[in-house]
Structures are given as C-alpha cells and as structure tokens.
Amino acid sequence: MIYGIVSDLHSNFEASKTVFDELERRGVEKIICLGDIVGYAASPNECCDLVRKSASYVVLGNHDAGSVGRTSLKSFGKAAIGICQWTGKILTEENRTWLENLPLIREVNGKLMVHASPGDPSHWEYVLSLKDAITKFKIFSNRICFVGHSHVPCSFVEQDNRYNVIENKKFVLKHEARYIINPGSVGQPRDGDSRASFAIYDSKNKKVEIVRIKYDIKGAQQKIIDAELPDFSASRLELGK
Ligand code: ZN
C-alpha cells in the first residue's frame, strides 16, 4: 500500500490542493491526515472539504480542537486565538460537526497516528528533539508512530534501546526497529523551507520519503489579507517559519 502522510494544512488551500494533486499523481492509495486542517490561513472549509473527500484516516489537531471549542485556548498565542474564533464562525455546519467528532489518536494496521504525541495526545506536546522522542518511544509499542504538530519534517528511530535522528529525506524501515515519523507541514512549514512538506510511505517496500513541493504562496497570502487575518499569517509563508 502506498500511503500519503499529510499534516498541518492550516486552512492553506493553495498548498493543500497542490499536495493532494501530487499524491494522486504519485499513485498514493490512502491518505493519512495528522490534523490541524484549520487555523492560520483563510480557507478552512475548502481544506476540510478536501480532507473529508480524500483522506482515509484523520486525527484531530490542536487548532481544529480550538476552532470548535474542544480544547482550551490558554496555550494559544493572542493572534492564534483570534484566528480560531474567526475559523469557528465561518466553518459550515457539516465541517464543524466533522471536526467535533475527529479522534485524537488512531491505530490502523499497527500504525499509530496522532497530531502531537502519543501518551496523552490532548496535552499537545511536541516531539522536537531526540530527547523528546526517547521519552515518547517508551509510551507506545507500535512499530511506526506518525506525528505532526511541530511543522518540521523529522524522523526518529529506536533499535535495541539505541535512538537516532534520521536526517535523510528517503529511508528504508528496518524490520527490527521502531520509528516516529513527522511529515512536516503542508500549509505552514517552519524549517526555513517555504515549500509544502508531506511524506510518502510505501508499506510493501518499507520505504519512506519526505517530499517538498512549491505552491502558489502569493495566492494563499492574498486570501489571508483579504480575510483581514493577522499579517504574520501571510508573511511567514514565504519565509517558511
Ligand atoms: Zn499546526
């Protein structure tokens, strides 16, 4: 099975459509979406519609939860709170109900899928460093755990109680090892590369590839400006941060 793994679309329809078209072009059979479909940019309904239509497995992100009142906004910045409130107002009834019912975590064919981190997914903890990953490896037993949330594509491996960061964009999964895999962010990358980020997982050949693709950043920025959302939501897209 060829899986497309996407996360953190953040209402950026220009990036999301480009990525989903590329997944189709690459013959992806199933799409896993790790949440934060909405928040930050100006097309929450278009992004929800796209994910609902195309993704096989979807989990809830903190901005999805914040936009429909499923999590406290205490840990959100002031601008992010405003955007969650704006998003909550313009969501269609259908999309709101869908977000209200998304699971925090899913396990499919032995693979774990969660927006932030396994253990207590509603605490929205980041897996940013090897130290974070080591802690998390101890609280799940699956071979693969897909996570998003950090907006930085990064993977970690555990084998025989030894832990490493995987720097390569393409790697082959070893049978005796376990992995935490973050595909990066479709709609708001924060690793200094403005291109949309996603992953392809070929479960038959055990191959993972992190892919970057250019999209219409100017188009996404214009919609954010037209919607009178905070400027930084637009300016950060071209900086990739
Ligand atoms: Zn996010």
Coordinates of C-alpha atoms and ligand atoms in Angstrom, one line a residue:
M1 CA 0.0 0.0 0.0
I2 CA 1.3 3.5 -0.8
Y3 CA 0.2 6.0 1.8
G4 CA 0.4 9.8 1.6
I5 CA 1.0 11.3 5.0
V6 CA -0.1 15.0 5.5
S7 CA -0.3 17.2 8.5
D8 CA -0.8 20.9 9.5
L9 CA -2.7 22.1 6.4
H10 CA -3.8 25.1 8.4
S11 CA -6.5 26.4 6.1
N12 CA -4.0 26.9 3.3
F13 CA -5.9 25.6 0.3
E14 CA -3.3 26.5 -2.3
A15 CA -0.7 24.3 -0.6
S16 CA -3.2 21.6 0.3
K17 CA -4.6 21.3 -3.3
T18 CA -1.1 21.2 -4.7
V19 CA 0.0 18.4 -2.3
F20 CA -3.2 16.3 -2.8
D21 CA -2.8 16.6 -6.6
E22 CA 0.8 15.4 -6.3
L23 CA -0.3 12.5 -4.1
E24 CA -2.7 11.4 -6.8
R25 CA 0.0 11.8 -9.5
R26 CA 2.3 9.6 -7.4
G27 CA -0.3 6.8 -7.2
V28 CA -1.0 7.2 -3.5
E29 CA -3.7 4.7 -2.5
K30 CA -4.6 6.0 1.0
I31 CA -4.1 9.4 2.7
I32 CA -3.4 9.8 6.4
C33 CA -4.0 13.3 7.8
L34 CA -2.5 14.1 11.1
G35 CA -4.6 17.1 11.9
D36 CA -4.5 20.9 12.1
I37 CA -6.6 21.0 9.0
V38 CA -7.7 24.6 10.0
G39 CA -6.2 27.6 11.8
Y40 CA -3.8 30.4 10.5
A41 CA -4.9 30.8 6.8
A42 CA -8.1 31.7 5.1
S43 CA -9.6 28.6 3.6
P44 CA -10.8 26.3 6.5
N45 CA -13.9 25.0 4.7
E46 CA -12.0 24.3 1.4
C47 CA -9.4 22.4 3.4
C48 CA -11.9 20.4 5.4
D49 CA -13.8 19.5 2.2
L50 CA -10.6 18.3 0.6
V51 CA -9.5 16.1 3.5
R52 CA -13.0 14.7 4.0
K53 CA -13.2 13.8 0.4
S54 CA -9.7 12.3 0.0
A55 CA -8.2 11.1 3.3
S56 CA -8.9 7.6 4.7
Y57 CA -7.7 8.3 8.2
V58 CA -7.8 11.7 10.0
V59 CA -7.0 12.7 13.6
L60 CA -7.7 16.0 15.4
G61 CA -5.1 18.8 15.8
N62 CA -5.0 21.4 18.5
H63 CA -6.1 24.2 16.1
D64 CA -9.0 22.0 14.9
A65 CA -10.0 21.4 18.5
G66 CA -9.5 25.2 19.4
S67 CA -11.8 26.2 16.5
V68 CA -14.7 24.1 17.6
G69 CA -14.3 24.5 21.4
R70 CA -12.8 21.1 22.1
T71 CA -9.7 22.4 23.8
S72 CA -8.8 25.4 26.0
L73 CA -7.2 28.3 24.1
K74 CA -5.0 29.1 27.1
S75 CA -1.8 27.8 25.4
F76 CA -2.5 29.6 22.1
G77 CA -1.0 33.0 21.2
K78 CA -3.3 36.0 21.0
A79 CA -3.4 36.0 17.2
A80 CA -3.9 32.3 17.1
I81 CA -6.9 32.6 19.4
G82 CA -8.4 35.3 17.1
I83 CA -7.9 33.1 14.1
C84 CA -9.5 30.1 15.9
Q85 CA -12.5 32.3 16.7
W86 CA -12.7 33.5 13.1
T87 CA -12.4 29.9 11.8
G88 CA -15.2 28.7 14.2
K89 CA -17.5 31.4 12.8
I90 CA -17.1 30.6 9.1
L91 CA -17.0 26.8 9.3
T92 CA -20.0 25.2 7.7
E93 CA -22.2 23.1 10.0
E94 CA -21.0 19.9 8.2
N95 CA -17.4 20.7 8.7
R96 CA -17.9 21.8 12.3
T97 CA -19.6 18.5 13.1
W98 CA -16.9 16.6 11.4
L99 CA -14.1 18.3 13.4
E100 CA -16.1 17.9 16.6
N101 CA -16.0 14.2 16.0
L102 CA -12.5 13.5 14.9
P103 CA -10.5 11.1 17.1
L104 CA -7.3 12.3 19.0
I105 CA -5.5 9.1 18.1
R106 CA -5.9 6.2 15.6
E107 CA -4.3 2.9 15.2
V108 CA -4.6 1.2 11.8
N109 CA -2.8 -2.0 10.8
G110 CA -0.3 -1.5 13.7
K111 CA 0.5 2.1 12.8
L112 CA -0.2 4.8 15.3
M113 CA -1.4 8.2 14.1
V114 CA -1.6 11.3 16.4
H115 CA -1.3 15.0 15.9
A116 CA 1.0 16.0 18.7
S117 CA 2.4 12.9 20.5
P118 CA 1.3 9.5 21.9
G119 CA 0.7 9.0 25.6
D120 CA -1.7 11.9 26.3
P121 CA -2.5 13.4 22.9
S122 CA -4.8 16.1 24.3
H123 CA -1.8 17.7 26.0
W124 CA -0.4 18.7 22.6
E125 CA 3.2 18.0 23.5
Y126 CA 5.9 18.5 20.8
V127 CA 8.4 15.9 19.6
L128 CA 11.1 18.2 18.5
S129 CA 14.3 16.7 19.8
L130 CA 15.9 13.2 20.2
K131 CA 15.3 13.7 23.9
D132 CA 11.6 14.2 23.3
A133 CA 11.5 11.2 21.0
I134 CA 13.2 8.9 23.6
T135 CA 10.5 9.7 26.1
K136 CA 7.8 9.1 23.6
F137 CA 9.2 5.8 22.3
K138 CA 8.7 4.4 25.8
I139 CA 5.0 5.1 25.9
F140 CA 3.9 3.3 22.7
S141 CA 4.8 -0.2 21.4
N142 CA 3.8 0.2 17.7
R143 CA 6.5 -0.1 15.0
I144 CA 5.5 3.2 13.5
C145 CA 4.0 6.3 15.0
F146 CA 3.2 9.2 12.7
V147 CA 3.1 12.7 14.3
G148 CA 2.7 16.3 13.1
H149 CA 2.4 19.5 15.2
S150 CA 6.0 20.8 15.0
H151 CA 5.7 21.8 11.3
V152 CA 9.2 20.4 10.9
P153 CA 9.8 17.2 8.9
C154 CA 11.8 15.0 11.2
S155 CA 12.0 11.3 12.0
F156 CA 13.5 9.2 14.8
V157 CA 14.5 5.6 15.1
E158 CA 14.8 3.2 18.0
Q159 CA 16.7 -0.1 17.7
D160 CA 17.9 -2.2 20.6
N161 CA 17.5 0.7 23.0
R162 CA 19.6 3.0 20.8
Y163 CA 18.0 6.1 19.5
N164 CA 18.8 8.3 16.5
V165 CA 17.5 11.2 14.4
I166 CA 17.0 10.3 10.7
E167 CA 18.5 13.1 8.6
N168 CA 17.8 11.5 5.2
K169 CA 14.8 12.5 3.1
K170 CA 14.5 8.9 1.9
F171 CA 15.0 5.9 4.1
V172 CA 14.1 2.2 4.4
L173 CA 12.5 0.9 7.5
K174 CA 14.4 -1.9 9.2
H175 CA 12.3 -4.8 10.4
E176 CA 13.7 -4.8 14.0
A177 CA 13.5 -1.0 14.5
R178 CA 10.7 1.4 15.6
Y179 CA 10.0 4.8 14.1
I180 CA 8.5 8.2 14.9
I181 CA 7.9 9.9 11.6
N182 CA 6.8 13.6 11.1
P183 CA 6.0 14.6 7.5
G184 CA 6.3 18.3 8.2
S185 CA 3.6 20.8 7.4
V186 CA 1.6 21.2 4.2
G187 CA 0.3 24.7 4.9
Q188 CA 2.9 26.4 7.1
P189 CA 6.4 24.8 7.1
R190 CA 8.6 26.2 9.8
D191 CA 12.0 24.7 8.9
G192 CA 13.1 27.7 6.7
D193 CA 11.9 26.0 3.5
S194 CA 8.7 27.6 2.3
R195 CA 7.7 24.6 0.1
A196 CA 4.8 22.4 1.3
S197 CA 6.0 19.3 3.0
F198 CA 4.5 15.8 3.1
A199 CA 5.6 12.1 3.2
I200 CA 5.0 9.0 1.1
Y201 CA 5.1 5.6 2.9
D202 CA 5.3 2.5 0.8
S203 CA 4.4 -0.2 3.2
K204 CA 5.3 -3.1 0.8
N205 CA 8.8 -1.9 0.2
K206 CA 9.2 -0.3 3.6
K207 CA 10.3 3.0 2.1
V208 CA 9.6 6.5 3.5
E209 CA 10.2 9.7 1.5
I210 CA 9.8 13.3 2.7
V211 CA 8.7 15.4 -0.3
R212 CA 8.8 19.2 -0.8
I213 CA 6.7 20.9 -3.4
K214 CA 6.3 24.5 -4.5
Y215 CA 2.8 26.0 -4.4
D216 CA 1.1 29.4 -5.0
I217 CA 2.2 31.2 -1.9
K218 CA 1.1 34.6 -3.2
G219 CA -2.4 33.3 -3.8
A220 CA -2.6 31.9 -0.2
Q221 CA -1.2 35.2 1.2
Q222 CA -3.7 37.3 -0.7
K223 CA -6.7 35.3 0.7
I224 CA -5.3 35.8 4.3
I225 CA -5.0 39.6 3.6
D226 CA -8.5 39.8 2.0
A227 CA -9.9 38.0 5.1
E228 CA -8.2 40.5 7.3
L229 CA -6.4 37.8 9.3
P230 CA -3.1 38.8 11.0
D231 CA -0.3 39.8 8.6
F232 CA 2.2 37.4 10.1
S233 CA 0.0 34.5 9.0
A234 CA 0.7 35.6 5.4
S235 CA 4.3 36.9 5.7
R236 CA 5.6 33.7 7.4
L237 CA 4.6 31.5 4.5
E238 CA 7.3 32.8 2.2
L239 CA 9.9 32.6 5.0
G240 CA 8.9 29.0 5.9
K241 CA 8.7 29.8 9.6
Ligands
ZN1 ZN -0.1 23.0 13.4

